[in-house]
Coordinates of C-alpha atoms in Angstrom, one line a residue:
X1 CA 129.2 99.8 102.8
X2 CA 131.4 97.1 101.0
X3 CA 134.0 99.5 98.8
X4 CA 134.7 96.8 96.2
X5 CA 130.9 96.8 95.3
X6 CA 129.8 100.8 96.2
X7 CA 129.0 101.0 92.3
X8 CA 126.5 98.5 92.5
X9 CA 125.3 99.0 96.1
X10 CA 124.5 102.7 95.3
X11 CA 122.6 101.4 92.0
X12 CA 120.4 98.8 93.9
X13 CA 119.5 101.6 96.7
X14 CA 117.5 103.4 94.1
X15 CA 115.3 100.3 93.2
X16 CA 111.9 101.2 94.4
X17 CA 109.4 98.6 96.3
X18 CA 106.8 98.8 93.2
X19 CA 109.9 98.4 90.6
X20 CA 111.3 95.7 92.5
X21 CA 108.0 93.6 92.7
X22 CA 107.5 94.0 88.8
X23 CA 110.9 92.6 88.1
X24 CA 110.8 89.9 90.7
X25 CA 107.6 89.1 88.2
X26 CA 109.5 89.4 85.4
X27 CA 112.4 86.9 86.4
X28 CA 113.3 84.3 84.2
X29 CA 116.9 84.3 85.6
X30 CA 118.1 80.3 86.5
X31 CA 121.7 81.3 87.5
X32 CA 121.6 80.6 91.3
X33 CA 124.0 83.4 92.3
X34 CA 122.3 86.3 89.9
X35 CA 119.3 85.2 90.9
X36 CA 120.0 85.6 94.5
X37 CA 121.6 89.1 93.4
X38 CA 118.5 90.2 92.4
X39 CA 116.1 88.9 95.2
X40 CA 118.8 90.5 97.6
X41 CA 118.4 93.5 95.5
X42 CA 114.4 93.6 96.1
X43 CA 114.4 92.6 99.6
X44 CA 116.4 95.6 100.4
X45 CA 114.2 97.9 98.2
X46 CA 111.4 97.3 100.9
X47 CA 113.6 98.6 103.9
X48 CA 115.0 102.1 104.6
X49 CA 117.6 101.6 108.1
X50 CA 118.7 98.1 107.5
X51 CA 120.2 95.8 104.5
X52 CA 121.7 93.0 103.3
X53 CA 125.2 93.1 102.4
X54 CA 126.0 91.6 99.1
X55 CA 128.5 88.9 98.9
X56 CA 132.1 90.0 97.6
X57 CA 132.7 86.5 96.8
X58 CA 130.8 86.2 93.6
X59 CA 132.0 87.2 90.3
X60 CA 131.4 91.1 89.9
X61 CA 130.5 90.7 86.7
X62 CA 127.5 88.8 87.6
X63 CA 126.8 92.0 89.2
X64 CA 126.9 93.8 86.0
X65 CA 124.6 91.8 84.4
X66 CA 122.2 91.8 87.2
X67 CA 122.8 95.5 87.1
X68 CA 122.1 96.2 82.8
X69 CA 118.7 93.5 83.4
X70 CA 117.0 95.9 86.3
X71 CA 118.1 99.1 83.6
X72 CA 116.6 97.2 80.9
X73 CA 113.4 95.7 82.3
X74 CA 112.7 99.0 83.8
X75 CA 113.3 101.2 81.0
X76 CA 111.2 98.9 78.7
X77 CA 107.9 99.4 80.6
X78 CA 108.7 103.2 81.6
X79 CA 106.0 104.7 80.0
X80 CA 108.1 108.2 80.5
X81 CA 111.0 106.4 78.4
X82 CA 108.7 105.8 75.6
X83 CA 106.7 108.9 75.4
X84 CA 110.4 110.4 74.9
X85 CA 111.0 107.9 72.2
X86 CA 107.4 108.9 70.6
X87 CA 108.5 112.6 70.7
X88 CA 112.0 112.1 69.2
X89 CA 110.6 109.7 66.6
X90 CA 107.9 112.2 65.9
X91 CA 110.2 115.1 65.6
X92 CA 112.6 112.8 62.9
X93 CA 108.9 112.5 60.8
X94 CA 108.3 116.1 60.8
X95 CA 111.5 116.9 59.9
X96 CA 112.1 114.3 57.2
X97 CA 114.9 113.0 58.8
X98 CA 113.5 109.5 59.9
X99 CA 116.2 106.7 59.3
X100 CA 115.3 103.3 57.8
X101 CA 116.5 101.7 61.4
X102 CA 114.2 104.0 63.0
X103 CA 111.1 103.3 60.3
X104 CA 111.5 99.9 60.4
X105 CA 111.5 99.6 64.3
X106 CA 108.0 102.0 64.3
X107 CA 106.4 99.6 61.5
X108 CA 106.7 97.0 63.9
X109 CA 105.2 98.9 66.8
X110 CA 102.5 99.8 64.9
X111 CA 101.7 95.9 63.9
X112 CA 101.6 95.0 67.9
X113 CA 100.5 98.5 69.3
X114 CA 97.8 98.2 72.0
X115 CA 95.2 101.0 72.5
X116 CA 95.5 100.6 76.6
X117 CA 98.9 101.8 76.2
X118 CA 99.7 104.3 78.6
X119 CA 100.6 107.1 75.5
X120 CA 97.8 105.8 73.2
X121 CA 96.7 109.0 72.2
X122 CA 100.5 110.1 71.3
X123 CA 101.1 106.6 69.5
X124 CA 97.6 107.3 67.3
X125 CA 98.2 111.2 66.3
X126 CA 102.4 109.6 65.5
X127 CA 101.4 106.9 63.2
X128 CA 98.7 109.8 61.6
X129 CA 101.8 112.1 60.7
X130 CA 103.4 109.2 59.7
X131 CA 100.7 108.0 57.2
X132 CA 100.8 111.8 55.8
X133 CA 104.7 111.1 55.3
X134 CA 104.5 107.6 53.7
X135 CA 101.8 109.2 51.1
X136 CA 103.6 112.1 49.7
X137 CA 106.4 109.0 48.5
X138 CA 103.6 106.9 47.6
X139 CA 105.0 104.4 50.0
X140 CA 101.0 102.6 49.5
X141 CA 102.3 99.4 50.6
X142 CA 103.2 100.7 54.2
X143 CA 100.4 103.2 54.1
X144 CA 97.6 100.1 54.4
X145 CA 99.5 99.3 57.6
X146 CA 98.9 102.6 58.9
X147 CA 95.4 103.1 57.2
X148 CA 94.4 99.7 58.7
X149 CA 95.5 101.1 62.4
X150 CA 93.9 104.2 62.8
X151 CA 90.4 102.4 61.1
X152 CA 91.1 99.7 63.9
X153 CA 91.7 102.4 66.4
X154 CA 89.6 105.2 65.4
X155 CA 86.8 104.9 67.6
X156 CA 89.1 103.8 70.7
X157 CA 90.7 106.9 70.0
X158 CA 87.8 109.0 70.2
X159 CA 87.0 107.9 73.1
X160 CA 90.2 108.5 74.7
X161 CA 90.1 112.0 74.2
X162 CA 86.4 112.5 74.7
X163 CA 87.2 110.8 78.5
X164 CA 90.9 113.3 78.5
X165 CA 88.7 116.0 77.9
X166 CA 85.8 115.0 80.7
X167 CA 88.7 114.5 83.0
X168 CA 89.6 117.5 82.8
X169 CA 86.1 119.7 83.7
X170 CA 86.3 117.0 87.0
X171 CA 89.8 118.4 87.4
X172 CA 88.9 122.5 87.4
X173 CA 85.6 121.5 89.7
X174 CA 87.7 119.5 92.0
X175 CA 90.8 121.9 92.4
X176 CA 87.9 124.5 92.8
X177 CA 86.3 122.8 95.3
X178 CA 89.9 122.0 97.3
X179 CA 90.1 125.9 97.4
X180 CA 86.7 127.2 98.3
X181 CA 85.0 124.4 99.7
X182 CA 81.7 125.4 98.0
X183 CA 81.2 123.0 95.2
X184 CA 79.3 119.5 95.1
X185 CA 81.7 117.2 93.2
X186 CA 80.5 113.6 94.3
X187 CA 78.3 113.1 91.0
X188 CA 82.0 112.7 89.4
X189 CA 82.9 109.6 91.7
X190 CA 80.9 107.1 89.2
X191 CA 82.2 108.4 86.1
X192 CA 85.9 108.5 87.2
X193 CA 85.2 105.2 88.7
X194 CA 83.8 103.7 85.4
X195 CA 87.5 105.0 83.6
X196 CA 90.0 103.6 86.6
X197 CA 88.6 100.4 86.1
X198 CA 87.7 100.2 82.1
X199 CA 90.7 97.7 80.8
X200 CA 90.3 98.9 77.2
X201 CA 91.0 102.4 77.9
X202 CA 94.5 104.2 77.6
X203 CA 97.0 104.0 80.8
X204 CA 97.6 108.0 81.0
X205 CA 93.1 108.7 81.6
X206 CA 93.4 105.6 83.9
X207 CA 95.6 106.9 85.9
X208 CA 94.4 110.6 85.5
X209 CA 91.1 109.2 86.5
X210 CA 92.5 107.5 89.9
X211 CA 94.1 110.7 91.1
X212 CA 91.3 112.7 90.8
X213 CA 89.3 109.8 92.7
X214 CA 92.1 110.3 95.4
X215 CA 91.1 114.4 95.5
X216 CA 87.6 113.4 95.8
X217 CA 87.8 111.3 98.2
X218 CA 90.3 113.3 100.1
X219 CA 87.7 116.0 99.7
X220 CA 85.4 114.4 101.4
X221 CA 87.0 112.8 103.9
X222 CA 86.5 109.8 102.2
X223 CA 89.4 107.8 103.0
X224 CA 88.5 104.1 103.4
X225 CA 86.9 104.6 99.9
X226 CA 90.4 106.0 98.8
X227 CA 92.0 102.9 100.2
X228 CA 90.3 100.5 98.0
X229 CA 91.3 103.1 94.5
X230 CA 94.9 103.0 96.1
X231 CA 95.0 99.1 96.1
X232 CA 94.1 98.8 92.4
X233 CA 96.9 101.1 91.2
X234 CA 99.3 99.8 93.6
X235 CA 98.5 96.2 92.1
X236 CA 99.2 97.3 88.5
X237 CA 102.0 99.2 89.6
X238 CA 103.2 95.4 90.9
X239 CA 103.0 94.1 87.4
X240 CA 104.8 97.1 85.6
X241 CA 101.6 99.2 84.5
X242 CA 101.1 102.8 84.1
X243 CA 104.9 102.6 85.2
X244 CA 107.6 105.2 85.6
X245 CA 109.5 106.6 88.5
X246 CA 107.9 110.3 88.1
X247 CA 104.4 108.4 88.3
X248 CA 105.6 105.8 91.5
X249 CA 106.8 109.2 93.4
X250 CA 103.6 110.7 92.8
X251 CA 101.9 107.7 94.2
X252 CA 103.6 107.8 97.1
X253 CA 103.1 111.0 97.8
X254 CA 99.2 110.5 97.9
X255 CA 99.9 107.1 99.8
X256 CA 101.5 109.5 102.9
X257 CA 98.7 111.8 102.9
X258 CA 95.8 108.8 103.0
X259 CA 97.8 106.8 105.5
X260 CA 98.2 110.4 107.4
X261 CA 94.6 110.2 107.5
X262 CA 94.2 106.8 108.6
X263 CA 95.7 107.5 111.7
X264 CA 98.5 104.9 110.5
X265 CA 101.6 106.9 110.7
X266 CA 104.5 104.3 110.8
X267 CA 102.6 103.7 106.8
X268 CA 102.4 107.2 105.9
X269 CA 106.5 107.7 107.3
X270 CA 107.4 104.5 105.3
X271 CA 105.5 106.4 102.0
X272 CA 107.0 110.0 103.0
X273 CA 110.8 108.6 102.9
X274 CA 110.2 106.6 99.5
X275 CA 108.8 110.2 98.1
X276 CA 111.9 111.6 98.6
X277 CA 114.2 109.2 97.4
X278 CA 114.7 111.5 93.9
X279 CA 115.1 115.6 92.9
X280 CA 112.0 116.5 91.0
X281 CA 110.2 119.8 90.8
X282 CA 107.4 118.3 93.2
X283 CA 110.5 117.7 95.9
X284 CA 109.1 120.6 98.2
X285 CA 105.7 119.2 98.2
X286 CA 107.3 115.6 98.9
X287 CA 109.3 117.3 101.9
X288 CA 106.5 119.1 103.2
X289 CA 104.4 115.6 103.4
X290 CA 107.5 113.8 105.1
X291 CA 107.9 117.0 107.6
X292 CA 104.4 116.7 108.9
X293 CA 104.4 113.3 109.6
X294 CA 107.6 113.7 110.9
X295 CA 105.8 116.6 113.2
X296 CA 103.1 113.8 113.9
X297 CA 105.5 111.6 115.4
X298 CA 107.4 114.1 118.1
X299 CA 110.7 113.7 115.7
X300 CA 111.2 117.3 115.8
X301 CA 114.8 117.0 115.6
X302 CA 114.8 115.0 112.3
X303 CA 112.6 117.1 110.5
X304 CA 114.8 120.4 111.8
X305 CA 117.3 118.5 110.2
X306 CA 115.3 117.9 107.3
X307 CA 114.6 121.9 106.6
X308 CA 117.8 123.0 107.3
X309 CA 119.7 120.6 104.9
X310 CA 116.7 121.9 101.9
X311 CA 116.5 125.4 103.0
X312 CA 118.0 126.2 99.4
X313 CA 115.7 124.0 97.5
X314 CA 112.2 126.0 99.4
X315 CA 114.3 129.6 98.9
X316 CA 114.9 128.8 95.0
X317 CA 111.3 127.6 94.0
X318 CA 108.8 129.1 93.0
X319 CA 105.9 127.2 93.9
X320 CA 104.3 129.6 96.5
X321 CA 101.9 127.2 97.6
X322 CA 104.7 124.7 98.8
X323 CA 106.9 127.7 99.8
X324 CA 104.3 128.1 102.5
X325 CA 103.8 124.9 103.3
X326 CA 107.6 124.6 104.2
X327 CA 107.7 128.3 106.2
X328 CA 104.8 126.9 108.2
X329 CA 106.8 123.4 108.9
X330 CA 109.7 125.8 109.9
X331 CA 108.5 127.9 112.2
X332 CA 106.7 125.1 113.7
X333 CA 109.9 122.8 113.9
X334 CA 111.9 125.5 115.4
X335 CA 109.5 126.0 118.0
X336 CA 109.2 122.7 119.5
X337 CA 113.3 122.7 119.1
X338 CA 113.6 126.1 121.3
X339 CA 115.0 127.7 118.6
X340 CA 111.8 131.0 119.5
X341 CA 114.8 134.2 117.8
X342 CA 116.0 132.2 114.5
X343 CA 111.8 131.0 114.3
X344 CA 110.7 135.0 114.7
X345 CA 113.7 136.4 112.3
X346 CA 112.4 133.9 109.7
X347 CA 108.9 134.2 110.1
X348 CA 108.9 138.1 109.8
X349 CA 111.0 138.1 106.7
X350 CA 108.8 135.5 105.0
X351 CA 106.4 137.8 105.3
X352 CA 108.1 140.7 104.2
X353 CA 109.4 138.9 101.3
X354 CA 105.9 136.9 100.3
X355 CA 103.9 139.3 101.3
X356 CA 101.6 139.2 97.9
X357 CA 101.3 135.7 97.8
X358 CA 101.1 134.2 101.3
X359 CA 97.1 134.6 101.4
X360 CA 96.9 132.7 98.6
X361 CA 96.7 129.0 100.3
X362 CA 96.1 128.3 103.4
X363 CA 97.3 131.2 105.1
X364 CA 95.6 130.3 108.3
X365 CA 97.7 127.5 109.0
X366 CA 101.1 129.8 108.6
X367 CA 99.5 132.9 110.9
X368 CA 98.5 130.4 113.6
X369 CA 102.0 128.5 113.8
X370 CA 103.7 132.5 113.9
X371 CA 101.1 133.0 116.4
X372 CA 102.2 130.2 118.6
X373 CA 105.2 131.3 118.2
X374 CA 104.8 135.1 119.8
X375 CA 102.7 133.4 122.5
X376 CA 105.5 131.4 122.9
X377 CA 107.9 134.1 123.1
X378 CA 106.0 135.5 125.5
X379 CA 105.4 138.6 123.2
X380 CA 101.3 138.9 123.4
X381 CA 101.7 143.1 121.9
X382 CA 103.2 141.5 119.1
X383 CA 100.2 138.8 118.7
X384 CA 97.7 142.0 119.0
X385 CA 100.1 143.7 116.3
X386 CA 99.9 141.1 113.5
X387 CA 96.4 140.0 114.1
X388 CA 95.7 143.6 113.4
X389 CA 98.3 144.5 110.5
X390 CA 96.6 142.0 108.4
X391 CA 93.3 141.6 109.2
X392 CA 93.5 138.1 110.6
X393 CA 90.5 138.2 112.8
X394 CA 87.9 139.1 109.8
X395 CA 89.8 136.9 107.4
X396 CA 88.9 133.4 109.7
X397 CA 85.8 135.0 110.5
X398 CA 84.6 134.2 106.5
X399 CA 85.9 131.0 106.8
X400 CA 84.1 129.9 110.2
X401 CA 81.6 128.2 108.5
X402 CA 84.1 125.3 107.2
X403 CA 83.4 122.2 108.7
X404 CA 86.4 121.5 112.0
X405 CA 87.6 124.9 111.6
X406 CA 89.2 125.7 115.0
X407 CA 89.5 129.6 115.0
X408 CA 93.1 129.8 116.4
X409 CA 93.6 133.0 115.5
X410 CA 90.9 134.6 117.5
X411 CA 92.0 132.3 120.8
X412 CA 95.5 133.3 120.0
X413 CA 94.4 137.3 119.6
X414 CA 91.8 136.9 122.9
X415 CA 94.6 134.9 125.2
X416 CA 97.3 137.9 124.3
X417 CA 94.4 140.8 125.0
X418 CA 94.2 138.8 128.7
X419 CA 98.4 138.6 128.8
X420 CA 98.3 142.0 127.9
X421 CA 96.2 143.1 130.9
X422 CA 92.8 144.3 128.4
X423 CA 90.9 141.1 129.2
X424 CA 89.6 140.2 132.3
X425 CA 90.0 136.1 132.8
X426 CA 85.7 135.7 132.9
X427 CA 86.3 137.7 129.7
X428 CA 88.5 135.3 128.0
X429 CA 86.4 132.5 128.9
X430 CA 83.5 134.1 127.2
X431 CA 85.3 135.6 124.1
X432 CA 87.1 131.5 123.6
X433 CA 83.6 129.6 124.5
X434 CA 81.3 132.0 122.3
X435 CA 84.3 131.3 119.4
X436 CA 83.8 127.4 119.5
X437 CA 80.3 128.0 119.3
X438 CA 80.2 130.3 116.6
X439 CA 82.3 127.0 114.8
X440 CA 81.1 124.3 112.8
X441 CA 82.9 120.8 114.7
X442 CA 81.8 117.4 114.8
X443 CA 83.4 114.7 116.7
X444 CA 86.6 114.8 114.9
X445 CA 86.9 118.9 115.1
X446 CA 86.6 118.9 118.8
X447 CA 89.3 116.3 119.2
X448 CA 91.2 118.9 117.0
X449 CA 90.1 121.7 119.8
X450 CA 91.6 119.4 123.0
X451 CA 94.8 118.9 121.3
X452 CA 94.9 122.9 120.8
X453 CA 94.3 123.7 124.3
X454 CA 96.9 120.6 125.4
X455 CA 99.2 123.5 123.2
X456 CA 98.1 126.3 124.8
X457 CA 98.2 124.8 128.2
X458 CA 101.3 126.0 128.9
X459 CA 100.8 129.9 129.2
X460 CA 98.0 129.5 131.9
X461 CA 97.8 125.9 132.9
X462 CA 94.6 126.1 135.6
X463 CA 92.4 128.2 132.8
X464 CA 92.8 126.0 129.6
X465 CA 92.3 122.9 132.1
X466 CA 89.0 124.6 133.5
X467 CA 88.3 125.6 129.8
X468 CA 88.6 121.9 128.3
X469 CA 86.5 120.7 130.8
X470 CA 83.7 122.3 130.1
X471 CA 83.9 121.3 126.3
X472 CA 84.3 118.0 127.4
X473 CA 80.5 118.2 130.1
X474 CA 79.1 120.5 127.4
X475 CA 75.8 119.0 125.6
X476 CA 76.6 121.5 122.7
X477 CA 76.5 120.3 119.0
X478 CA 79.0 122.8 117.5

């Protein structure tokens, strides 16, 4: 990194790939050398492990400029920047303390104000306080401006809450459904459609609308149709809609797990490393993504690297959700690094120390990575234990009906009854086959299953060999 330039270097690493297609759009530049700033500038915003020095030889303060454009253009189309100007300029109504500067400059919005505005519904409900203002100082002049708005917008504003408000029933039957896996949700896919694509309605139910399409979809394993709802966005994203850095992270976020998916993992890294570029309160859940595609790849030394450098960040949060996520990436990542004491110690004090909330969400994934673990440890009493302690085996047994569920907490709990010396090894056969066909797996779920016993392989190489193979001749439909 070139000293004499770190200021600017440092600034330009933050441009995202989305911000710096929208302002490549948005050049009007003709000096050759700021222009070539810039387009250096968005060529390295597409790349993580390699970039283009910038040349030393031009006049730095052609960097500056280059430097107060990208703030400007960027912070004129965040739409997070200007619902923080609607607030404050709210807040100065309510309070009487508007200035004239600060009237004069909301008069004009008002005259040019477009009801696909990302903060519509804000803009409407400020110009409505500020009509209430203007009358109480007979200011009738300025109140035709307003009165003439909210006629003009009335209905669009209707609307816009009638869809905020549909929106958000799909919202509590799609997070139900995520959780129990017992609700039909697919009669919402037209209607949420129908508001992605509607170009006269407000940016914030557009975009509300696509992310619930993305849980749908994701729901259903829909994820070619996902694909296409991705592409839109991404497209206005490219010409500086719906805009702001808190939205862009959350986009890429979704992006790692579709890509994840997909089977494309080289995407979903590229979308996991962009997620993480900036400290929000969604970080852990941005980690967790970038971890298990990581995990995906066989870099289990970057993503132990990873955990240990946010260890603080998963200790201080409060998200228990994402808190488990992360203890389950941990324990994971320290087993494939050989690290079986410092995994155990930090497994049992999770549980000690979450021990009301860890079967909240997806508890099965943690209990069957601490599993592994034990097994791995060669510690099968200690497998019996904890299946035992909490129940483990009649817990997955209510949720053997979901569709791929592999039950690795009863072939964990069977193998360590064998290790142990209480199962015979015709026993163990029986106990794991009857299991799979007590399960619910298509094509993909037994793929799932023969990567599990390529896991397990290792504790009795000959029996989980003999054991895939007769999966793989069986004529079963699990």
């Amino acid at each position: 990194m070139k000293s004499k330039l770190k200021i600017f270097t440092d600034f330009s690493e933050g441009v995202l790939p989305h911000e710096a297609s929208f302002l490549q759009k948005a050049n009007r530049i003709r000096d050759e050398e700021k222009e070539e700033i810039l387009n250096k500038v968005c060529r390295n915003a597409e790349r993580f492990f390699t970039s283009e020095d910038f040349d030393e030889e031009i006049d730095k303060r052609k960097y500056a400029y280059i430097k107060k454009w990208i703030a400007h253009k960027l912070e004129r189309a965040d739409v997070d920047a200007h619902l923080e100007y609607l607030s404050f300029i709210e807040k100065q109504v309510l309070t009487d303390t508007i200035t004239s500067i600060e009237e004069k400059e909301l008069l004009e919005n008002i005259n040019v104000y477009d009801q696909t505005s990302f903060y519509f519904q804000k803009f409407y409900e400020l110009v409505r306080e500020y009509q209430d203002y203007l009358l109480v100082r007979f200011r009738y002049q300025d109140c035709e401006l307003t009165e003439a708005f909210l006629k003009q917008n009335l209905e669009a504003y209707q609307r816009s809450l009638a869809v905020k408000d549909e929106i958000f029933h799909a919202t509590k039957d799609l997070t139900r459904q995520y959780t129990s896996q017992k609700i039909n949700t697919k009669h919402w896919e037209s209607r949420l459609l129908e508001y992605l694509y509607d170009d006269k309605l407000d940016g914030r139910n557009k975009y509300h609308a696509f992310i619930r399409l993305v849980f749908l979809y994701f729901n259903y394993k829909e994820y070619e149709k996902a694909r296409k709802v991705f592409d839109y966005i991404d497209d206005c994203f490219k010409h500086g809609l719906m805009y702001s850095r808190r939205v862009l992270f959350n986009y890429y976020a979704n992006r790692v797990i579709l890509h994840s998916n997909l089977k494309d993992l080289d995407q979903a890294e590229y979308y996991a490393h962009l997620s993480v570029k900036q400290d929000n309160s969604d970080k852990l859940f941005y980690l967790n993504n970038l971890v298990a595609i990581l995990l995906k790849k066989n870099k289990n030394r970057e993503a132990l690297d990873l955990l240990t450098e946010n260890y603080k960040l998963f200790k201080s949060s409060y998200n228990h959700h994402q808190k488990l996520g992360f203890a389950t990436h941990y324990v994971r990542t320290l087993v494939r690094n050989k690290r079986l004491n410092i995994a155990e110690t930090f497994a049992g004090n999770f549980l000690y120390e979450n021990r009301k909330h860890v079967f909240e969400h997806r508890w099965g994934r943690f209990f069957s990575n601490y599993l592994m673990l034990l097994t791995t440890a060669e510690k099968p009493a200690e497998v019996i234990k904890i299946t035992k302690k909490y129940n483990l085996l009649e817990r997955e047994t209510e949720e053997m009906g979901r569709e791929n569920l592999v039950p690795k907490i009863h072939w964990y709990y069977y193998l360590a009854n064998y290790l142990n010396g209480q199962y015979s090894e015709d026993k163990l056969f029986e106990r794991l086959v009857e299991s799979i066909e007590a399960s619910n797996l298509n094509t993909e779920g037994l793929e799932r299953l023969n990567e599990f016993i390529d896991r397990l392989a290792f504790s009795l190489p000959g029996f989980f060999s003999k054991l895939k193979s007769h999966f793989e001749e069986s004529s079963l439909n699990y």
